PDB file of C-alpha atoms in Angstrom:
ATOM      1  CA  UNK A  28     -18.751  83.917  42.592  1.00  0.00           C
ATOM      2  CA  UNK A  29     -18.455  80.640  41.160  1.00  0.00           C
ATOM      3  CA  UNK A  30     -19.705  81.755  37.824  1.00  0.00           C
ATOM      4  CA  UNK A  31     -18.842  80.323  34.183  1.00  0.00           C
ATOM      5  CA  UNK A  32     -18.436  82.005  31.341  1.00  0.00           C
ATOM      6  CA  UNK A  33     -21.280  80.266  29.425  1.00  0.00           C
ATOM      7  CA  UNK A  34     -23.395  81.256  32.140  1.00  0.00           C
ATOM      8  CA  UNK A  35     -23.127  84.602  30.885  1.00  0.00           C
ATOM      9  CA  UNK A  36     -26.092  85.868  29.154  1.00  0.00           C
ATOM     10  CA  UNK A  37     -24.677  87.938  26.760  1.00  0.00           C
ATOM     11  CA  UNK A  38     -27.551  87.724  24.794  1.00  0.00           C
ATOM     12  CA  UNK A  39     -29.890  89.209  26.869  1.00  0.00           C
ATOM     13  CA  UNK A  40     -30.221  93.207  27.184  1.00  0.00           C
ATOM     14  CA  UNK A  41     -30.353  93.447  30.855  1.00  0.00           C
ATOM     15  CA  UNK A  42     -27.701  91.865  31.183  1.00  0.00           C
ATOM     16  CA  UNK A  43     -25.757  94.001  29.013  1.00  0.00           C
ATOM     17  CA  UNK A  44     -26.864  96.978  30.665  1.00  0.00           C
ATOM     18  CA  UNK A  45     -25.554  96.413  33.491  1.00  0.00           C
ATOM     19  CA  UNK A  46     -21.915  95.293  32.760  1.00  0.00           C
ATOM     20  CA  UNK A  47     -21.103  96.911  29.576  1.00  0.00           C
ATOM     21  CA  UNK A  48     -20.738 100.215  31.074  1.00  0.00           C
ATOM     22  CA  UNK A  49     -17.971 102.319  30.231  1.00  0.00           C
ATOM     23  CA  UNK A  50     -17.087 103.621  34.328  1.00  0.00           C
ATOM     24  CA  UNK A  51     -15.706 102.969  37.585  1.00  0.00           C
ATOM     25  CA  UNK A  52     -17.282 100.037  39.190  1.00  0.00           C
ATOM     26  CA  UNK A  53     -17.519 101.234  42.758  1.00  0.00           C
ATOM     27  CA  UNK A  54     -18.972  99.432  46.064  1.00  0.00           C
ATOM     28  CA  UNK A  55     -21.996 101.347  45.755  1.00  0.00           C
ATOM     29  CA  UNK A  56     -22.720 100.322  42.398  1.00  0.00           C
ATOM     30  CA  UNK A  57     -21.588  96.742  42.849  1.00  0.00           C
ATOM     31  CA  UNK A  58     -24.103  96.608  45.921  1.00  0.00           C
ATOM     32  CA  UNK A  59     -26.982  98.193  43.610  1.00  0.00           C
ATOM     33  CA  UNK A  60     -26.371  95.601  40.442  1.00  0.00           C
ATOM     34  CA  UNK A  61     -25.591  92.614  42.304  1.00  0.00           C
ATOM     35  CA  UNK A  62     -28.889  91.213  43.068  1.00  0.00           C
ATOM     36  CA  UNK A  63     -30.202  91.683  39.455  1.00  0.00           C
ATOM     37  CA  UNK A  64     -26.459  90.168  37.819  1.00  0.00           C
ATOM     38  CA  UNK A  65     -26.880  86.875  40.153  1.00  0.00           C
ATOM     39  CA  UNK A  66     -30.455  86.837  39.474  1.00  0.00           C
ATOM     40  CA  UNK A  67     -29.362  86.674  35.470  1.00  0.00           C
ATOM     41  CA  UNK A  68     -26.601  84.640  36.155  1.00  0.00           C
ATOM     42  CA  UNK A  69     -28.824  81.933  37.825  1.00  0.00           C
ATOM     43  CA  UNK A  70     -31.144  82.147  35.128  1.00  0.00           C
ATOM     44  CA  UNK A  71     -28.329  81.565  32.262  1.00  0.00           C
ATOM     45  CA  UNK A  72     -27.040  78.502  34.308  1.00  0.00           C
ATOM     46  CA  UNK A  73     -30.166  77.006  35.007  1.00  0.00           C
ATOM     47  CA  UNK A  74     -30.832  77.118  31.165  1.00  0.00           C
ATOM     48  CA  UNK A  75     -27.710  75.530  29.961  1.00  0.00           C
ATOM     49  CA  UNK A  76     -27.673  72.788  32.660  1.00  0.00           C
ATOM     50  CA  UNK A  77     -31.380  71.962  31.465  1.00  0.00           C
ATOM     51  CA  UNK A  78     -29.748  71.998  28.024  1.00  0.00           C
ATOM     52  CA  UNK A  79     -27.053  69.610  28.649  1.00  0.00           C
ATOM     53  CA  UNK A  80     -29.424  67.893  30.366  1.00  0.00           C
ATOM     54  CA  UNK A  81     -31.603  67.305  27.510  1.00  0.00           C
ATOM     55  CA  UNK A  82     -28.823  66.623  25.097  1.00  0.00           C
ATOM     56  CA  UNK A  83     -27.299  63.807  27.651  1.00  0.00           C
ATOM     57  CA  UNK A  84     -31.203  62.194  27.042  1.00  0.00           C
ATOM     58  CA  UNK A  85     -30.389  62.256  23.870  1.00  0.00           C
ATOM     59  CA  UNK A  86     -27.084  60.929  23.310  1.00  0.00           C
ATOM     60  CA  UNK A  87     -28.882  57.675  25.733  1.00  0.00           C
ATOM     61  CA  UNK A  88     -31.245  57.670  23.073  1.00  0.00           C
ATOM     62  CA  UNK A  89     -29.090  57.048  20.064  1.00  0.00           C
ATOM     63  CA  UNK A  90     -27.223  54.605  21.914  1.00  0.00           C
ATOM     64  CA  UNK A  91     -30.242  52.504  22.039  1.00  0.00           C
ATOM     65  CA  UNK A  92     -31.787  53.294  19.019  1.00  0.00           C
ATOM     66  CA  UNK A  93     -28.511  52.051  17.409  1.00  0.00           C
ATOM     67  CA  UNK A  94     -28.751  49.062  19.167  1.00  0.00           C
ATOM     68  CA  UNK A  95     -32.406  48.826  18.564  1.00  0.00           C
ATOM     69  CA  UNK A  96     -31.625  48.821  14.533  1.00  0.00           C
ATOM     70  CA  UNK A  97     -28.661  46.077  14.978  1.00  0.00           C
ATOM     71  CA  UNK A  98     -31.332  43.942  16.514  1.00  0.00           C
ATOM     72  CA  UNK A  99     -33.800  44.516  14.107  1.00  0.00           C
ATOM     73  CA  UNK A 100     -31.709  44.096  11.570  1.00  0.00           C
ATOM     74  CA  UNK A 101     -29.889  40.834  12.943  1.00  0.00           C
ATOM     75  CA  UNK A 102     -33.434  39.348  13.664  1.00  0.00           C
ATOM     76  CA  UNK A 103     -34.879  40.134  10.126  1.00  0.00           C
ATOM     77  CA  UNK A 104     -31.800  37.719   8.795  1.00  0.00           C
ATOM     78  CA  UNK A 105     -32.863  39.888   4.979  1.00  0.00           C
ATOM     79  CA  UNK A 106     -30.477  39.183   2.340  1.00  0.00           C
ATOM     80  CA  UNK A 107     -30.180  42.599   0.871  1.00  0.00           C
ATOM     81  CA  UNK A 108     -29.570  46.099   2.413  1.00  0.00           C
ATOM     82  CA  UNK A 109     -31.829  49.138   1.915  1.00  0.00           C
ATOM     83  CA  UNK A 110     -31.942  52.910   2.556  1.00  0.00           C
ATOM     84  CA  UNK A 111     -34.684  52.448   4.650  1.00  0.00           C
ATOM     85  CA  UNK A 112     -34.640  49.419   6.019  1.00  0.00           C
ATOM     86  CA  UNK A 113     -34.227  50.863   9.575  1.00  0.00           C
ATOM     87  CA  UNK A 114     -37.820  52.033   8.838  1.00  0.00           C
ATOM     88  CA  UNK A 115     -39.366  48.761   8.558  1.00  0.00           C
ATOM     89  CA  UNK A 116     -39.694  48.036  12.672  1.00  0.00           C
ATOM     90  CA  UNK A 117     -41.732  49.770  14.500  1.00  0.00           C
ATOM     91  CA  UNK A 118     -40.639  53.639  15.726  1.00  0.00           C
ATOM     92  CA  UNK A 119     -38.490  53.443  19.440  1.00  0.00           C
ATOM     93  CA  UNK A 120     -41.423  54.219  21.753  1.00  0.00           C
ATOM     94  CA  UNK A 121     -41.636  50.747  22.476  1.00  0.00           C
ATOM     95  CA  UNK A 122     -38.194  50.097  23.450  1.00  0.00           C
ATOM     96  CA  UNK A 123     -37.944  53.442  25.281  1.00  0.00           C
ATOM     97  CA  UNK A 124     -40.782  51.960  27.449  1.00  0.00           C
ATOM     98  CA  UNK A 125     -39.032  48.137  28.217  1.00  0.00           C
ATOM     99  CA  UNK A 126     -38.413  48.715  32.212  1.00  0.00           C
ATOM    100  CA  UNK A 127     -34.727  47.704  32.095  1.00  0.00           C
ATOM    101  CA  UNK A 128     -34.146  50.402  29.037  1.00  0.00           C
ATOM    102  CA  UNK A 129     -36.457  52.687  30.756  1.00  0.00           C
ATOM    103  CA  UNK A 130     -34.109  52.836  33.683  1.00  0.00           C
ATOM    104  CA  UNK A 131     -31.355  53.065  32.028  1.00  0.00           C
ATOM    105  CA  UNK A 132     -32.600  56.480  30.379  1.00  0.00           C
ATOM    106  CA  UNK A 133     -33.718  57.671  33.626  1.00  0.00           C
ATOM    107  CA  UNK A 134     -30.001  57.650  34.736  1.00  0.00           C
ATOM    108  CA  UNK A 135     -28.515  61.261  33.894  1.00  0.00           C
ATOM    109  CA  UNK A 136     -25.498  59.832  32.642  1.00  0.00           C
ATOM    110  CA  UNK A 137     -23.571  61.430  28.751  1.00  0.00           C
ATOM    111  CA  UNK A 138     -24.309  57.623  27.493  1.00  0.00           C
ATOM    112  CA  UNK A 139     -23.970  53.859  28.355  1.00  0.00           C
ATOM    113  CA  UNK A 140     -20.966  51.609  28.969  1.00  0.00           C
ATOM    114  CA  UNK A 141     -20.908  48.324  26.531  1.00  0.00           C
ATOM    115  CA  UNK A 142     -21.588  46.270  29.407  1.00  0.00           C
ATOM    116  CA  UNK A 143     -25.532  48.126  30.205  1.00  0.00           C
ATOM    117  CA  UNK A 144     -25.973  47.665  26.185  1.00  0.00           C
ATOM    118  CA  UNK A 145     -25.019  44.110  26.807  1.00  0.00           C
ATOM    119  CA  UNK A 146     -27.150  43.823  30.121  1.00  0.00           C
ATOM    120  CA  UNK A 147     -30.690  45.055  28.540  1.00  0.00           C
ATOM    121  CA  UNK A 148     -30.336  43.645  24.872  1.00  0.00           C
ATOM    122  CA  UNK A 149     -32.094  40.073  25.595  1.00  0.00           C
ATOM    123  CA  UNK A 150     -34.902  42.462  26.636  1.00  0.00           C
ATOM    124  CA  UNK A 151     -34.932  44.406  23.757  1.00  0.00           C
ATOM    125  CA  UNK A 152     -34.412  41.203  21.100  1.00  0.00           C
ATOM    126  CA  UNK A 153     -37.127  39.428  22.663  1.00  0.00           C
ATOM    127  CA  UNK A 154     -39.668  42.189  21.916  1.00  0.00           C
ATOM    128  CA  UNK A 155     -37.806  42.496  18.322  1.00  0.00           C
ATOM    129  CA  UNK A 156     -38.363  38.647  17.690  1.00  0.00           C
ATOM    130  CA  UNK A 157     -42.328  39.044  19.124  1.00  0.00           C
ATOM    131  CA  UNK A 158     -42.848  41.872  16.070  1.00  0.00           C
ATOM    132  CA  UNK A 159     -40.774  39.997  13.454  1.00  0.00           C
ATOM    133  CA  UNK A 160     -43.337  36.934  14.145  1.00  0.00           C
ATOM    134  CA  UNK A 161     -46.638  38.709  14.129  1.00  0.00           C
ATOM    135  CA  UNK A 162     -45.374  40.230  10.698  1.00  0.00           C
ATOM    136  CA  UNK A 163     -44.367  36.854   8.893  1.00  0.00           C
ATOM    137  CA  UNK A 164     -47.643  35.485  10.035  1.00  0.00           C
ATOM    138  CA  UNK A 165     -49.911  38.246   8.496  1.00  0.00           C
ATOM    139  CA  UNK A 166     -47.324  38.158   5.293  1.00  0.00           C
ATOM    140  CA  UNK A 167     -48.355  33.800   5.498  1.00  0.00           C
ATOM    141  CA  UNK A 168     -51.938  34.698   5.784  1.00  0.00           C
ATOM    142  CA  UNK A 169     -52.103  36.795   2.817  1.00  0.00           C
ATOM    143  CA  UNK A 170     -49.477  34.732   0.407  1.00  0.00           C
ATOM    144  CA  UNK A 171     -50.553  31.729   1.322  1.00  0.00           C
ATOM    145  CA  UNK A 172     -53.917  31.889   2.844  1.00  0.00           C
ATOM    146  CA  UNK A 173     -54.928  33.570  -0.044  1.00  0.00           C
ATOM    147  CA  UNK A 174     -56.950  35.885   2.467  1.00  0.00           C
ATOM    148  CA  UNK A 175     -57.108  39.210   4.352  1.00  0.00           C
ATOM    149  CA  UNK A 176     -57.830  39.255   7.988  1.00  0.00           C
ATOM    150  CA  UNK A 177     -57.817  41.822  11.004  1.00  0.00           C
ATOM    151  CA  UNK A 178     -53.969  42.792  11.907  1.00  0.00           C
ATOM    152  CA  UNK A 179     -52.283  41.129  14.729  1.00  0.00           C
ATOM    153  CA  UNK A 180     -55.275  38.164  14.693  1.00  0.00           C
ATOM    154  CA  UNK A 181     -53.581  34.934  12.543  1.00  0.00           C
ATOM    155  CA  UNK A 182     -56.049  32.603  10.819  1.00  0.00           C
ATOM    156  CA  UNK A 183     -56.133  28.704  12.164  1.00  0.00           C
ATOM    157  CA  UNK A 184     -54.280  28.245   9.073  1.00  0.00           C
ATOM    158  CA  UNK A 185     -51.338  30.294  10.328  1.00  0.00           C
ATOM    159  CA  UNK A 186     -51.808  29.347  13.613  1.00  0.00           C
ATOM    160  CA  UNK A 187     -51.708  25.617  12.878  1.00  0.00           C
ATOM    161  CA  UNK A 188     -47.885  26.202  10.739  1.00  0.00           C
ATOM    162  CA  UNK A 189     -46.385  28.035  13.750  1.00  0.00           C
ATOM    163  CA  UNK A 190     -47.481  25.756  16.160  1.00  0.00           C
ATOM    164  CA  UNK A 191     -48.967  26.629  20.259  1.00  0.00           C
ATOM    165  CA  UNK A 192     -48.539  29.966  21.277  1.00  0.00           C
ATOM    166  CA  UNK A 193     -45.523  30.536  23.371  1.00  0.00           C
ATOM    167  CA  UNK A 194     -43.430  33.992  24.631  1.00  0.00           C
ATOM    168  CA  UNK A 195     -40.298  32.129  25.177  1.00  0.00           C
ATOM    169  CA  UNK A 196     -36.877  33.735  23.133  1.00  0.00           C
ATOM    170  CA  UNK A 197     -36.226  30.039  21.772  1.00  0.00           C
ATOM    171  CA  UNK A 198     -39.711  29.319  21.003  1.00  0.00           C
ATOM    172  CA  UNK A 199     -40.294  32.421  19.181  1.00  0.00           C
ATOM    173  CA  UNK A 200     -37.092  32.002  17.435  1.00  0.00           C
ATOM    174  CA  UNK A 201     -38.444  28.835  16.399  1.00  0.00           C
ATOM    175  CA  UNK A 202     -41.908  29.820  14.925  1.00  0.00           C
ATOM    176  CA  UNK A 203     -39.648  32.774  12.714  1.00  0.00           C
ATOM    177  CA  UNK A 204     -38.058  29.963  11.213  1.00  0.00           C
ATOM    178  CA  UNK A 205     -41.167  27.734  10.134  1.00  0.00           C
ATOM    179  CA  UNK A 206     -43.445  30.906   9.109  1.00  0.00           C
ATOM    180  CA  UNK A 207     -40.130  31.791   6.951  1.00  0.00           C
ATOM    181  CA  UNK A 208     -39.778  28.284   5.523  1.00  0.00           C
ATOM    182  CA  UNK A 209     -43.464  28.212   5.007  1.00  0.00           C
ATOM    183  CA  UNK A 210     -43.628  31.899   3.322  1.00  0.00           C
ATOM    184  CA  UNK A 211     -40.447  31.039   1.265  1.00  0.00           C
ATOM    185  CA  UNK A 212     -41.898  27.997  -0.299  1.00  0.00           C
ATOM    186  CA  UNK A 213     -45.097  29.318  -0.736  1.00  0.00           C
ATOM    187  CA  UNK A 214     -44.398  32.295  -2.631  1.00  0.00           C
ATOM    188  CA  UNK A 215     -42.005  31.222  -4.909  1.00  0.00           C
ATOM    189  CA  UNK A 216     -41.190  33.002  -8.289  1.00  0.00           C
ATOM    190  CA  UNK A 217     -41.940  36.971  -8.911  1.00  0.00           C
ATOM    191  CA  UNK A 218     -41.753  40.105  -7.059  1.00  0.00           C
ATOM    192  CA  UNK A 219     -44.182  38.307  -4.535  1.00  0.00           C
ATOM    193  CA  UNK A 220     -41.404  36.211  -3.647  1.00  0.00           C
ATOM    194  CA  UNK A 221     -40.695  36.308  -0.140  1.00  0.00           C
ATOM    195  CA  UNK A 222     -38.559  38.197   1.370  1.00  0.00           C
ATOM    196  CA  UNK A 223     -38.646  40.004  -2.386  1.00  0.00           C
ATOM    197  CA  UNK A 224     -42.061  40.966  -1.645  1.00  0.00           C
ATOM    198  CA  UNK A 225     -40.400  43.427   1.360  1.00  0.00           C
ATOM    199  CA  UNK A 226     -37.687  44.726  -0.883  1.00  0.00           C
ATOM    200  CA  UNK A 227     -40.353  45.841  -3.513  1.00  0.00           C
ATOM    201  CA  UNK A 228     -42.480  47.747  -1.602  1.00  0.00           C
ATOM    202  CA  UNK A 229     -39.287  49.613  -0.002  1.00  0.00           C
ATOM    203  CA  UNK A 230     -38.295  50.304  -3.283  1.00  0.00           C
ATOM    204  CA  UNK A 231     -41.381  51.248  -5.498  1.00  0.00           C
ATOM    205  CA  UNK A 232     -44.044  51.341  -3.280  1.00  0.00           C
ATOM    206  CA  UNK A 233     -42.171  53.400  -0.401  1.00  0.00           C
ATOM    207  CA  UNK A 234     -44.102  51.594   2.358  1.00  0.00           C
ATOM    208  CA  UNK A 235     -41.849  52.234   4.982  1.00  0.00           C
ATOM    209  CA  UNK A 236     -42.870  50.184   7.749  1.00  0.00           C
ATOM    210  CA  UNK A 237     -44.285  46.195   7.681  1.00  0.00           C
ATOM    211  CA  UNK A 238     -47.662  47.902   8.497  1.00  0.00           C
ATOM    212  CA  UNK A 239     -48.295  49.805   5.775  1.00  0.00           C
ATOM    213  CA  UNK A 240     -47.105  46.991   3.783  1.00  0.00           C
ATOM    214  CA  UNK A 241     -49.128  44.718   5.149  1.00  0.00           C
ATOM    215  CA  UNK A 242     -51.698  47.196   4.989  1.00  0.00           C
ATOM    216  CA  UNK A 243     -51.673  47.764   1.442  1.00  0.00           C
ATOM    217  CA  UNK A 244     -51.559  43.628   1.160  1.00  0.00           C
ATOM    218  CA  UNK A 245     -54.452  43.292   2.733  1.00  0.00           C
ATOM    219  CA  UNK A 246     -56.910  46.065   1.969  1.00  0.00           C
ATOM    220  CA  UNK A 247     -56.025  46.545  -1.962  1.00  0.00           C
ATOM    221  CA  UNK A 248     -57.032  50.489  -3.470  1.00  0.00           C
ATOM    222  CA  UNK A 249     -58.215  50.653  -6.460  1.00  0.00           C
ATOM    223  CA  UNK A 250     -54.920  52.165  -7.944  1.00  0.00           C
ATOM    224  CA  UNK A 251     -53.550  48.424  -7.085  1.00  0.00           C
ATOM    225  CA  UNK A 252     -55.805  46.797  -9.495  1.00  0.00           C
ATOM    226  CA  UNK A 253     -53.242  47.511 -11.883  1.00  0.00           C
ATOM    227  CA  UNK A 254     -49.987  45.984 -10.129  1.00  0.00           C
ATOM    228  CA  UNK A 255     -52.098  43.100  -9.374  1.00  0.00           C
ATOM    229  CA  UNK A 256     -52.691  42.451 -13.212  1.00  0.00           C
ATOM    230  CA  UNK A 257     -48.442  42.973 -13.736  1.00  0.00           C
ATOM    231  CA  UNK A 258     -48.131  40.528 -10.829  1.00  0.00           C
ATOM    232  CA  UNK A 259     -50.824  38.007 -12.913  1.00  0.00           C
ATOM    233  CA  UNK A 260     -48.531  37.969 -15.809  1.00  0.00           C
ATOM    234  CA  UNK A 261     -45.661  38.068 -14.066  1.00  0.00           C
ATOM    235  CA  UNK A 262     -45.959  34.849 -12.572  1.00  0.00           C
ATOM    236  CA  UNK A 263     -47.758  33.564 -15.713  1.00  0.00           C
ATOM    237  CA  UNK A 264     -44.404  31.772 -16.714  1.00  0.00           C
ATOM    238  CA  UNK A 265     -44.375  30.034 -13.079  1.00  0.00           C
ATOM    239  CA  UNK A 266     -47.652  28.266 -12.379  1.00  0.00           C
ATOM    240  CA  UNK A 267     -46.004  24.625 -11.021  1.00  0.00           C
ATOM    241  CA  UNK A 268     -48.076  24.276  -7.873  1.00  0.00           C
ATOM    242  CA  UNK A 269     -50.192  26.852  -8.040  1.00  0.00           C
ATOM    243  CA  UNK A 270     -53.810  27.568  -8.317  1.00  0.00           C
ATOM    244  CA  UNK A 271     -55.690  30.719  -9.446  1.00  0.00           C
ATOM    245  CA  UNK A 272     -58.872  31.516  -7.867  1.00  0.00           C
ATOM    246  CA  UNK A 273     -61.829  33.600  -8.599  1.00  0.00           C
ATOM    247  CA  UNK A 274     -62.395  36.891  -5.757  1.00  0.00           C
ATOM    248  CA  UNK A 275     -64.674  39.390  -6.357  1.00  0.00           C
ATOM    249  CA  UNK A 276     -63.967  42.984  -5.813  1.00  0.00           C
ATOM    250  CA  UNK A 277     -66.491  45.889  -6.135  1.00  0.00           C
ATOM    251  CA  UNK A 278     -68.786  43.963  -8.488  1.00  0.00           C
ATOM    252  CA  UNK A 279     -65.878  42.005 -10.531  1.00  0.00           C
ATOM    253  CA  UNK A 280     -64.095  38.960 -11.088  1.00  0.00           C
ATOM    254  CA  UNK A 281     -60.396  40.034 -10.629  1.00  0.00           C
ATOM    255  CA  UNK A 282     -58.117  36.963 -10.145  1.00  0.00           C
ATOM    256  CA  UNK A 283     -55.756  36.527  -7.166  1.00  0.00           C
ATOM    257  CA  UNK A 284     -52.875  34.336  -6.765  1.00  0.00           C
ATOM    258  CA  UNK A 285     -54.042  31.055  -4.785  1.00  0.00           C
ATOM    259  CA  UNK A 286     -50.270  29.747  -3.299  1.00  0.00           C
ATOM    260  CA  UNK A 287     -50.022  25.928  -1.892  1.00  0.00           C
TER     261      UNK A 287
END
């Protein structure tokens, strides 16, 4: 009949009932379970071919979230590893949703030869190096601007370090490198160090994503008052071009670092 095994619902009570009988299977009684056995039958395989299905999906999945991560991760350029570091970019809806990567998933093939991977990863790095760049620039607002502002809107002062806006891979490339240059020598000394800064909030703060990071940066809670004061002394013993200035939170003077 063309049947597999695994199409056989062995689970299911019907089923049973009609082939776990202990007598003769005769013509009449084939012709009186047959209908209701295929109808089973079809049933069963239509499930497990929807499974496999699904689990083809998501073996395609994994093969680009893995390359997704060795992107991020190549991009980022951090010198130190953590737990969570795969946590830091932003979750694989975007990537899923890239054209070239969204055909590729479309395909019902078990997974992708080296060569698609190879095909579709400029795509995927150039959306990779467009995050990376809108996060060092918020990170350059705060550290050095000494400011908060609205996510994903740089200040003229950040605007005017990376230089005219441009989507290009190289150009993009090339604004990573001057906002890291910039945030490197600008936040010299302490756990506000950059990339330290990243690394501390992984580690103490769990902020597992630049977002909430930058989040927390920019929009200080009250229970922060108290890091901020540990930062203060902190890099007390390292004031060599730096200024401390005077910002007023809910009715008080706290100070803030002031980074040139």
């Amino acid at each position: 009949m063309g049947w597999d095994e695994e199409d056989f619902p062995n689970s299911n009570k019907e089923f049973r009932d009609l082939v776990w009988k202990d007598q003769k299977l005769t013509p009449k009684i084939w012709q009186n379970i047959r209908p209701r056995l295929e109808r089973l039958l079809e049933t069963g395989r239509n499930e497990r071919l929807a499974i496999e299905k699904l689990q083809r999906l998501s073996n395609r999945k994994k093969a680009i979230i893995r390359l997704y991560h060795r992107l991020c991760r190549d991009v980022m350029d951090l010198p130190f590893d953590h737990s969570h570091l795969n946590h830091l970019h932003p979750d694989a809806a975007g990537i899923y949703a890239l054209p070239s990567i969204k055909t590729l998933l479309e395909n019902d093939t078990e997974t992708f030869t080296e060569e698609q991977l190879i095909e579709v990863a400029p795509d995927a790095r150039l959306m990779v190096l467009k995050w990376w760049r809108d996060c060092l620039k918020q990170l350059l607002e705060y550290a050095v601007g000494g400011k908060t502002s609205p996510s994903n809107q740089p200040d003229a002062g950040a605007q005017e370090v990376v230089g005219p806006e441009s989507d290009t891979e190289d150009a993009i490339s090339g604004s990573i490198e001057v906002l890291r240059a910039t945030l490197t020598r600008g936040t010299s000394g302490g756990i506000w160090s950059f990339p330290e800064i990243i690394r501390h909030g992984l580690s103490v703060h769990f902020t597992f994503s630049i977002e909430t990071l930058l989040s927390r940066l920019q929009q200080p809670q009250p229970e922060q008052r108290e890091l901020a004061e540990r930062l203060l002394t902190d890099l007390s013993s390292d004031l060599e071009g730096a200024r401390i200035s005077q910002l007023t939170v809910d009715g008080r003077n706290e100070k803030k670092p002031f980074v040139h």
